[in-house]
Coordinates of C-alpha atoms in Angstrom, one line a residue:
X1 CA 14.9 -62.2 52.5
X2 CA 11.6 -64.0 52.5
X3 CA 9.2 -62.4 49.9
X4 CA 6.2 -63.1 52.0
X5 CA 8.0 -61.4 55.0
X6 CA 8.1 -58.3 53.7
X7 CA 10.0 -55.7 56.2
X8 CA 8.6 -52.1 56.2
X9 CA 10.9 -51.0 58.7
X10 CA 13.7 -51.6 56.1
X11 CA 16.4 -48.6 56.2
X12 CA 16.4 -48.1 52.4
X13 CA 19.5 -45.2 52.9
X14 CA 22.0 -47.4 54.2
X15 CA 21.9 -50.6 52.2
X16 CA 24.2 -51.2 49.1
X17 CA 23.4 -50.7 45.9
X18 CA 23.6 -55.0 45.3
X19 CA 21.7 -55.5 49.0
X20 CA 18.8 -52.7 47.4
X21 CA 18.7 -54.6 44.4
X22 CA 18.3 -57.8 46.1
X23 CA 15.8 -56.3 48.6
X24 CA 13.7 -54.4 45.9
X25 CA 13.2 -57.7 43.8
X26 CA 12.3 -59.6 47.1
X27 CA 9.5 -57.2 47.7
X28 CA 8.3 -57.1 44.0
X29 CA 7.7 -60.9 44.0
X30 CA 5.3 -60.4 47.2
X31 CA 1.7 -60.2 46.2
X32 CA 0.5 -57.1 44.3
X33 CA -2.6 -55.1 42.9
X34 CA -2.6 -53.2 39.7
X35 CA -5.2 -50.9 40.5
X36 CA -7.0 -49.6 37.0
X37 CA -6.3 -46.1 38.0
X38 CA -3.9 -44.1 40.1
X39 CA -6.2 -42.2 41.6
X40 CA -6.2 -43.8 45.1
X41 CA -2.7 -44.1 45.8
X42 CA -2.4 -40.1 44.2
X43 CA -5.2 -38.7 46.8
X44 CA -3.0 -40.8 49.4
X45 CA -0.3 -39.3 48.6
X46 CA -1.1 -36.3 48.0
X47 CA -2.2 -35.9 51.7
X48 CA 0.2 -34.9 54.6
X49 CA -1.4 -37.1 56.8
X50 CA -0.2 -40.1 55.3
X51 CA 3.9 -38.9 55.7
X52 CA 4.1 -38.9 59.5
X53 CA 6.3 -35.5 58.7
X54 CA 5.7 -32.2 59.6
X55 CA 4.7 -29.3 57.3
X56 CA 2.1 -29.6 54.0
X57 CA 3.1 -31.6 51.1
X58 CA 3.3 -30.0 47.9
X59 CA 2.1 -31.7 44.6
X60 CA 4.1 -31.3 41.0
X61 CA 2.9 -33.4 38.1
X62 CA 4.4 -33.6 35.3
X63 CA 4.0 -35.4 31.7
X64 CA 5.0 -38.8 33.2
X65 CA 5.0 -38.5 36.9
X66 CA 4.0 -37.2 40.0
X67 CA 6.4 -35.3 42.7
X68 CA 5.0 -34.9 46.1
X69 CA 7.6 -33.1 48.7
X70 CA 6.7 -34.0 51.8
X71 CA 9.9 -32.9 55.4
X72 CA 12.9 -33.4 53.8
X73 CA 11.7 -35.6 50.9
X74 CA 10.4 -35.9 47.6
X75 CA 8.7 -38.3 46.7
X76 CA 8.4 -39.6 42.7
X77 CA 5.6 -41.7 41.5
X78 CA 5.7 -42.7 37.8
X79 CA 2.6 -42.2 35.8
X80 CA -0.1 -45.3 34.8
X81 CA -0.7 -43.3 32.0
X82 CA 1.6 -41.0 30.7
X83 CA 0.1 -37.8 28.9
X84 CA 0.7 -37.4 25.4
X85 CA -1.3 -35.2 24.0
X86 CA 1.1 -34.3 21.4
X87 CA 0.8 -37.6 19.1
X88 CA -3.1 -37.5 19.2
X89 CA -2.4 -41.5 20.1
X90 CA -4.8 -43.0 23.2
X91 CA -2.8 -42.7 26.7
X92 CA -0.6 -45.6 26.9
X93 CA -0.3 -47.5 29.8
X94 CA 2.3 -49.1 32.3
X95 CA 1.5 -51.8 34.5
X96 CA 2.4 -51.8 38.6
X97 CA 5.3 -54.4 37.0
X98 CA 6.4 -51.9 33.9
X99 CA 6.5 -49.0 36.1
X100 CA 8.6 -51.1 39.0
X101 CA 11.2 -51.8 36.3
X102 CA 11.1 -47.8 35.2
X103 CA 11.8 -46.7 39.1
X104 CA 14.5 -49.2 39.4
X105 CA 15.9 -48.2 36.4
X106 CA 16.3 -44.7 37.6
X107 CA 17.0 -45.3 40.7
X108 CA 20.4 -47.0 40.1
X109 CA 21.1 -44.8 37.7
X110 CA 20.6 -41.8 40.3
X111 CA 22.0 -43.4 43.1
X112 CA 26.3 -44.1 40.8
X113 CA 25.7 -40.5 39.5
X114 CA 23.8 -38.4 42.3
X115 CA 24.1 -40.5 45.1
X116 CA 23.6 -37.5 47.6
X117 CA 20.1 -37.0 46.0
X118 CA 18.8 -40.5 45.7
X119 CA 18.0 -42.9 48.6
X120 CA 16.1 -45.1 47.6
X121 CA 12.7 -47.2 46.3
X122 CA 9.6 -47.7 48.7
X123 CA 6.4 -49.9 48.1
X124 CA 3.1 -48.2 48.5
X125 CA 1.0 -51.2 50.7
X126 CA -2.2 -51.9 50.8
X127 CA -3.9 -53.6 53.5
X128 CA -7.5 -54.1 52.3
X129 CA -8.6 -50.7 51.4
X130 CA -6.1 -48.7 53.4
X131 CA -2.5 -47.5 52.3
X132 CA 0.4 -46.9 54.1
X133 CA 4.1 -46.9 53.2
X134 CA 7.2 -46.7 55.3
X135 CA 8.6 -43.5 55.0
X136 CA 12.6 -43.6 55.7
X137 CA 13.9 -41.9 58.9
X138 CA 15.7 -37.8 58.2
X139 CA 19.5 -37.1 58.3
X140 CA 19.3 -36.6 61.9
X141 CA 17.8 -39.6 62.9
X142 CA 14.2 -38.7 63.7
X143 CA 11.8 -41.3 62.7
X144 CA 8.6 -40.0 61.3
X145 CA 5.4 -40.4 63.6
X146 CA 3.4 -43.0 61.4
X147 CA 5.0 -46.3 61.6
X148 CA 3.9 -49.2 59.7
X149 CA 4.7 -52.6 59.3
X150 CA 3.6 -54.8 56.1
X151 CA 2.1 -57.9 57.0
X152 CA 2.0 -61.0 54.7
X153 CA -1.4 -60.6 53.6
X154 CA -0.5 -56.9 52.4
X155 CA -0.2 -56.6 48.7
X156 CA 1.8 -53.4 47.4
X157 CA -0.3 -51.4 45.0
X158 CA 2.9 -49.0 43.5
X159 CA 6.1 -47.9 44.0
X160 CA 7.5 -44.4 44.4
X161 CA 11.6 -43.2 44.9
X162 CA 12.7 -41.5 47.6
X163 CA 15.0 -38.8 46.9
X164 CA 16.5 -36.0 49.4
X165 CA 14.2 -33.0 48.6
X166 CA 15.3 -30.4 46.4
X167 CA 13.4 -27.2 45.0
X168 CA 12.4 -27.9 41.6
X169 CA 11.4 -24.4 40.5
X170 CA 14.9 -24.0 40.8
X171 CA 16.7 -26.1 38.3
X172 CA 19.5 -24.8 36.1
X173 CA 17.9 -23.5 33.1
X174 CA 16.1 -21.2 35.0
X175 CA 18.9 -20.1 36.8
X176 CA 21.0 -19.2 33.2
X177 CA 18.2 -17.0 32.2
X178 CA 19.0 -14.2 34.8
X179 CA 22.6 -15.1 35.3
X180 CA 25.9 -16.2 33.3
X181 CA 27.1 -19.5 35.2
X182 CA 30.8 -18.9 36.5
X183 CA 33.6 -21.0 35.8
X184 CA 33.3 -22.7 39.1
X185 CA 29.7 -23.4 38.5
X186 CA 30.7 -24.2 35.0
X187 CA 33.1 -26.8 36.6
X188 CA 30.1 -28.4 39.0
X189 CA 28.7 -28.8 35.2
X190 CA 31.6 -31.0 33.8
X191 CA 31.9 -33.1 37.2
X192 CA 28.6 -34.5 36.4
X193 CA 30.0 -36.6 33.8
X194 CA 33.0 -38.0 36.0
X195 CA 33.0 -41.8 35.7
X196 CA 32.1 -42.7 38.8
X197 CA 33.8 -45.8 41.0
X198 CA 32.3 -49.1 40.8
X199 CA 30.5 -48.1 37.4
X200 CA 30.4 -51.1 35.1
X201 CA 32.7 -51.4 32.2
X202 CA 30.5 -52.4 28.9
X203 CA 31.4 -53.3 25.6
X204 CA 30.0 -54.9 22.5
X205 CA 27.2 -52.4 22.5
X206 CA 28.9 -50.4 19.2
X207 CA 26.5 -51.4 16.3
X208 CA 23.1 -51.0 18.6
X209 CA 24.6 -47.5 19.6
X210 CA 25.4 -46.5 15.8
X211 CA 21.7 -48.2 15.4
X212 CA 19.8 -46.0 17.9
X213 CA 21.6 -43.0 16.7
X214 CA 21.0 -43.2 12.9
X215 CA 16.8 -44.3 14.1
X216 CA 17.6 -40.8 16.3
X217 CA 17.8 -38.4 13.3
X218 CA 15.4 -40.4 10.7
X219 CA 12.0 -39.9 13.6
X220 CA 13.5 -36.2 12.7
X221 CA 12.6 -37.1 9.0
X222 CA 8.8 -36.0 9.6
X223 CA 9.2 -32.5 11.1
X224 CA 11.3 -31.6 8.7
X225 CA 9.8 -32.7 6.0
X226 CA 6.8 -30.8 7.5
X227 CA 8.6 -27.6 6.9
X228 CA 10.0 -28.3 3.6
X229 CA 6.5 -27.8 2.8
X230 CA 5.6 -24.9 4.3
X231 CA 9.2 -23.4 3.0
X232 CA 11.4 -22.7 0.1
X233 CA 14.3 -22.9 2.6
X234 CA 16.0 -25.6 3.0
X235 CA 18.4 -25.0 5.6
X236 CA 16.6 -27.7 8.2
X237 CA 17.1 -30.4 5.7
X238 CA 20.9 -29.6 4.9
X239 CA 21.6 -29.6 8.6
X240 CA 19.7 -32.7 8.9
X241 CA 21.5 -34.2 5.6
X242 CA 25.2 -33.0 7.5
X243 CA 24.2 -35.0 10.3
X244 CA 23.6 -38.0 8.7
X245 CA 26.8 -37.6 6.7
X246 CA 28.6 -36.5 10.1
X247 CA 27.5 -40.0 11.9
X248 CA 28.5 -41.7 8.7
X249 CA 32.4 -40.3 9.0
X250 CA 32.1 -40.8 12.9
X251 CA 31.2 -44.8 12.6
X252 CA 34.8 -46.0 12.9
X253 CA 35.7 -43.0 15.7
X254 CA 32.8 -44.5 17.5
X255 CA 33.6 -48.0 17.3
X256 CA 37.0 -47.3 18.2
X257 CA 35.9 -45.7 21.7
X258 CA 33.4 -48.6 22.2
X259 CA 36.4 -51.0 21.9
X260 CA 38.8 -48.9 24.3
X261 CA 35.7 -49.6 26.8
X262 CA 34.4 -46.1 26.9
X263 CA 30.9 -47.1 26.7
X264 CA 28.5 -47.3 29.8
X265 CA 24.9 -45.9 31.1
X266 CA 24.0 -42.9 29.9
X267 CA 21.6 -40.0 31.1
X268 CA 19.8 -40.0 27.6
X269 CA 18.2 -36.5 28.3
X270 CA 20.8 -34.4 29.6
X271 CA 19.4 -30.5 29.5
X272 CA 20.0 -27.6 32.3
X273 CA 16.3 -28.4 33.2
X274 CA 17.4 -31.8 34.3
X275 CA 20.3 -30.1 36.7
X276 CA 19.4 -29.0 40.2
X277 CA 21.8 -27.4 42.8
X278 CA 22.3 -29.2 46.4
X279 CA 24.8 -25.9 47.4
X280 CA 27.8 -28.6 47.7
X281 CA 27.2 -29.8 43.8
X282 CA 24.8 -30.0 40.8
X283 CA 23.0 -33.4 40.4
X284 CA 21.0 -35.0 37.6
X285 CA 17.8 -35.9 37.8
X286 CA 15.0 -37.7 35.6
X287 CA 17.0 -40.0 33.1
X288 CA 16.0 -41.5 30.3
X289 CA 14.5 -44.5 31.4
X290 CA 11.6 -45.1 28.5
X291 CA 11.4 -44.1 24.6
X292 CA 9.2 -41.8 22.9
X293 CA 6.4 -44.1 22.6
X294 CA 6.3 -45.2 26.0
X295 CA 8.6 -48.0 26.3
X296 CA 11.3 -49.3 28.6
X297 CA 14.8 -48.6 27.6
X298 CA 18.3 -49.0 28.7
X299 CA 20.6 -46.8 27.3
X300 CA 24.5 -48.1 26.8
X301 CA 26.6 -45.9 24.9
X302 CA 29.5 -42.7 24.4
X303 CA 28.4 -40.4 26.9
X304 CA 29.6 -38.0 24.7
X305 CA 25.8 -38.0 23.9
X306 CA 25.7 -36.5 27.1
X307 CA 28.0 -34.1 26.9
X308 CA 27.0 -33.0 23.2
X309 CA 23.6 -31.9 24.8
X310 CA 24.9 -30.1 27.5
X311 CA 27.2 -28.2 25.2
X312 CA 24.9 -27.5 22.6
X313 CA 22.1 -26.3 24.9
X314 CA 25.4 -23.7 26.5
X315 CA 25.3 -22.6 22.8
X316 CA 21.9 -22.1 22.0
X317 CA 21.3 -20.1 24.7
X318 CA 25.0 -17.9 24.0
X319 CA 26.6 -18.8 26.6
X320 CA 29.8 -19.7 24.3
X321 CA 32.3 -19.1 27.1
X322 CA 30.7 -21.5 29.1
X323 CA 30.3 -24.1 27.2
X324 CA 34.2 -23.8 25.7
X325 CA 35.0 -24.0 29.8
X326 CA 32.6 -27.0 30.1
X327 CA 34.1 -29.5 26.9
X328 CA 37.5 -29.3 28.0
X329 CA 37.2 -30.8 31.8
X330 CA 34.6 -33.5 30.7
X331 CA 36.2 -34.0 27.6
X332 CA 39.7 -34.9 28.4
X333 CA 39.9 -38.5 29.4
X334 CA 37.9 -39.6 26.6
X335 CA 39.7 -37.5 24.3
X336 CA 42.4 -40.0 24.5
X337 CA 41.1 -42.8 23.2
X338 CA 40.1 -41.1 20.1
X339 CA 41.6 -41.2 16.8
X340 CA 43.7 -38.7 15.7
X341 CA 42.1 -38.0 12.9
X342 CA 38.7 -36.9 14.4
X343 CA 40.0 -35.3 17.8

């Protein structure tokens, strides 16, 4: 594809995940704008006008993005400046190219483990002081009733993913706070972690894994070292000190699983708030796609990571039965290529 052809009228749901890849890098290299704010393409977004679609759009914003639900859509737009009031550290800030890479990140990640939820990356254009973006056709066909075409002297001033709308006040942790999950809903749970066909087989990744993990609990080291003053308890730092000791008996387990090829993608930030419900199945949204501090990251390694927060998130909130339903189904495969000694 030309990248100073850019096509608008691209149908982002039905090309494969190489020919989105190879269509999404095409339109990054065509001319761009890194506004110093967000503000304009918000406000554009943010109106209903712009979506061709009928109905109002409504606006979430979270911590490190926006969601603006627009028909059957939602729309996600990654923050310029992600809020962090928490560290007391000035706003950090991605660049139009930083937060491309995050949305593509996600995006690929979405579409091998909720492929019914993601469809897709879109440009925002702008064409002088106007913006417009291509918004993808619904299920049944119908085309929205704004249609744009980018022209080459359009420049793309941010990039948001298109994902099949989904009600977001009604994700899975608040569901478990008025009712006990079932086993089949419990089994919806487990079949998230399914490895999914075509997923890339990855090895050599075992001492950066053991690496992230061991810098995991010591940026614990200065909350509880916070309490230790404050206490004469010191039952957070002995369950901090078993952990440590834990990952230290686990090294060679680990290693061994990384060697029978049982490392790939993870989520990174698997929690019940991060599972919503499509009726047919539960999908996973918003992985871990950038560190605490605000930078890109890639994470390779066990997905029993993955499975060890879902589990211990059952347990904290006493749902025991579920969780012993959960470990079992998700746990079996991988239970095979673990020493005897540790299984």
């Amino acid at each position: 594809m030309d990248a100073h052809s850019p096509q608008s009228n691209q149908d982002y749901s039905v090309c494969s995940r190489e020919s989105k890849r190879t269509l999404y890098s095409a339109l990054a290299e065509h001319g761009s704008v890194d506004a110093h704010d967000q503000t304009h393409v918000v406000n554009f977004l943010a109106s209903a006008s712009n979506y061709g679609l009928p109905g109002p759009v409504e606006c979430i914003e979270t911590a490190n993005y926006y969601l603006f639900l627009s028909g059957p859509y939602c729309f996600k737009l990654f923050r310029q400046c992600p809020k962090d009031a928490a560290s007391g550290e000035p706003p950090r800030r991605h660049s139009l190219e930083e937060r491309y890479q995050l949305a593509l990140r996600e995006i690929e990640f979405g579409q091998l483990y909720s492929p019914k939820l993601y469809l897709g990356l879109v440009p925002v254009w702008q064409r002088d002081a106007a913006l417009f973006m291509q918004v993808p056709q619904t299920a049944n066909g119908e085309q929205p009733s704004l249609k744009h075409v980018a022209l080459q002297q359009d420049v793309i001033a941010d990039w948001v993913i298109v994902l099949h709308r989904y009600d977001a006040s009604n994700s899975f942790d608040r569901f478990v706070e008025h009712y006990q999950p079932n086993y089949i809903e419990c089994q919806k749970l487990a079949h998230l972690f399914e490895p999914k066909s075509g997923e890339e087989v990855i090895d050599q990744q075992g001492e950066s894994w053991l690496t992230f993990l061991y810098k995991s609990l010591e940026d614990l080291e200065p909350f509880v070292r916070s309490c230790d003053s404050k206490t004469k308890k010191n039952t957070l730092r002995a369950c901090l000190n078993r952990a440590k000791g834990q990952l230290d008996r686990s090294k060679p387990a680990i290693l061994h699983r990384e060697d029978h090829g049982l490392f790939r993608h993870i989520h990174g930030d698997v929690k019940l708030s991060n599972v919503v419900d499509l009726r047919d199945n539960f999908c996973l949204i918003n992985p871990r796609v950038e560190d605490e501090h605000g930078a890109m990251t890639e994470l390779i390694g066990d997905p029993f990571y993955d499975i060890a927060a879902l589990v211990g998130e059952l347990w904290s909130r006493n749902l025991n039965k579920q969780a012993n339903w959960v470990f079992p189904i998700i746990a079996a495969d991988s239970l095979t290529a673990m020493p005897s000694t540790v299984c």
